[in-house]
Amino acid sequence: MSTYLIKDAKVLGGDASDVLIRDGVIAEIGTGLTADGATVIEAAGQILLPGLVDLHTHLREPGREDAETVATGANAAALGGFTAVHAMANTDPVADTAGTVEQVWRLGQETGRCDVHPVGAVTVGLEGKRLAELGAMADSAARVRVFSDDGKCVDDAVIMRRALEYVKAFDGVVAQHAQEPRLTEGAQMNEGTVSGELGLRGWPAVAEESIIARDVLLTAHVGSRLHVCHVSTAGSVEILRWAKSKGWNVTAEVTPHHLLLTDELVRSYDPVYKVNPPLRTAADVTALREALADGTIDAVATDHAPHPSEDKDCEWAVAAMGMLGLETALSIVQETMVDTGLLDWAGVADRMSVRPAAIGRLDGHGRPVRVGEPANLVLVDPTPRRTVEPSELASRSRNTPYAGLELPGKVVATFLRGVPTVIDGKLA
Ligand SMILES: [Zn+2]
């Protein structure tokens, strides 16, 4: 295994240090370090963070390999600075058995680019009727700890209660896609001024907030652990703040796109902006940024949702929901949180690595940058700006909402247990 010496990097944005990576771990940190035979990486002005961890990625394999595979998704993840991602269960077949989650886990291991941790479905076939084999998935080689019917809401309160009770046995967490189904039938975008003007069926904030309110109460009642996926409204933030003030075991994530984009973009009728939950208002964006800054929202999660062009380059009403996220997430967080002064780089490490790793119960990720720790690291240059060019993305799909947008920051290198997956901004 090769040895790498990173020179003059700002560890978590702090003082410049040299970091020696040897045998998969951080072997030495200091100034003026030398090491025989080491590959030297000059990193003056660059930021060294723990490898990013995504709680919410759609890798589409098995079943929709035309949109993404575990391998192409892992490449995109590595280029985005991620060393671990959670692969959502809404594949075909659904990841609701030990066999399917083990298949996804093994495909991830084979890539060598990024650890892929399968999320298990809460209910059989995501149908919301019967609990899936949660215990078997937890005991499998994939060691599943996060369970979600994402894409669909576990709307039946009794099923949700049983799931929350069940996961306690193995310290799991239920990650809820909070969407009251009756309130969102046929919904096309955020319900508000813009939906009224465009005449598109609205997706009201209360459809998200009512489920979150119910679920934090259920979680408290059974003493379990709840994670709320892709929080998108100011009202949801208020409920989470209240639940956390009670000391309940509730965590939440926000996507990069909900930190930057608003429903005004839907006026273009470009389906690249069609996503679930929908883009909300500027006031919601402000509330989400503040909640991520103060820790009410624990983590940034991409909700990377690749779709082939035939599912996106069509009329708004029939277009698939979702957008790419892995390769642009860190730049969006820099733009919306760091360059605005809301979060420093240590805060970025916390929200994009430490806390998501803790929520997913991942050993070896989200660790301090310290001697003896596994060398899961990302080196970021915050200075350059780049224009997003969809054809240059490693994802198999092209549905990025940031095409043509100039964004700050560049992932220079990513290390997975001491092995570079990305070097000089390219796949190693
Ligand atoms: Zn979702």
CSV table of C-alpha atoms in Angstrom, one decimal, residues 89-96 120-134 137 148-157 159-160 176 181:
chain,number,residue,atom,x,y,z
A,89,ALA,CA,-34.2,0.7,-1.0
A,90,ASN,CA,-36.6,1.7,-3.8
A,91,THR,CA,-34.8,-0.5,-6.4
A,92,ASP,CA,-36.4,-3.3,-8.5
A,93,PRO,CA,-36.5,-5.6,-6.7
A,94,VAL,CA,-37.0,-3.5,-3.6
A,95,ALA,CA,-34.2,-4.0,-1.0
A,96,ASP,CA,-36.5,-5.6,1.5
A,120,GLY,CA,-33.5,-1.6,4.1
A,121,ALA,CA,-37.1,-1.1,3.2
A,122,VAL,CA,-39.4,-0.7,6.2
A,123,THR,CA,-42.3,-2.6,4.5
A,124,VAL,CA,-42.5,-5.4,2.0
A,125,GLY,CA,-42.3,-4.0,-1.6
A,126,LEU,CA,-42.6,-0.4,-0.1
A,127,GLU,CA,-46.3,-1.1,0.0
A,128,GLY,CA,-46.8,0.1,3.6
A,129,LYS,CA,-48.7,-3.0,4.6
A,130,ARG,CA,-46.4,-5.5,6.2
A,131,LEU,CA,-43.0,-5.0,7.9
A,132,ALA,CA,-40.1,-6.3,5.9
A,133,GLU,CA,-37.5,-8.6,7.3
A,134,LEU,CA,-35.8,-5.9,9.3
A,137,MET,CA,-31.3,-7.3,7.0
A,148,SER,CA,-36.7,3.6,4.9
A,149,ASP,CA,-39.5,3.3,2.4
A,150,ASP,CA,-38.1,6.5,0.8
A,151,GLY,CA,-40.0,7.6,-2.2
A,152,LYS,CA,-43.0,6.6,-0.2
A,153,CYS,CA,-44.1,7.6,3.2
A,154,VAL,CA,-44.8,5.0,5.9
A,155,ASP,CA,-48.2,6.7,6.4
A,156,ASP,CA,-49.9,4.0,8.5
A,157,ALA,CA,-49.3,5.0,12.1
A,159,ILE,CA,-46.9,0.2,10.9
A,160,MET,CA,-44.7,3.1,11.7
A,176,GLN,CA,-39.1,8.7,7.1
A,181,PRO,CA,-50.4,10.8,0.7
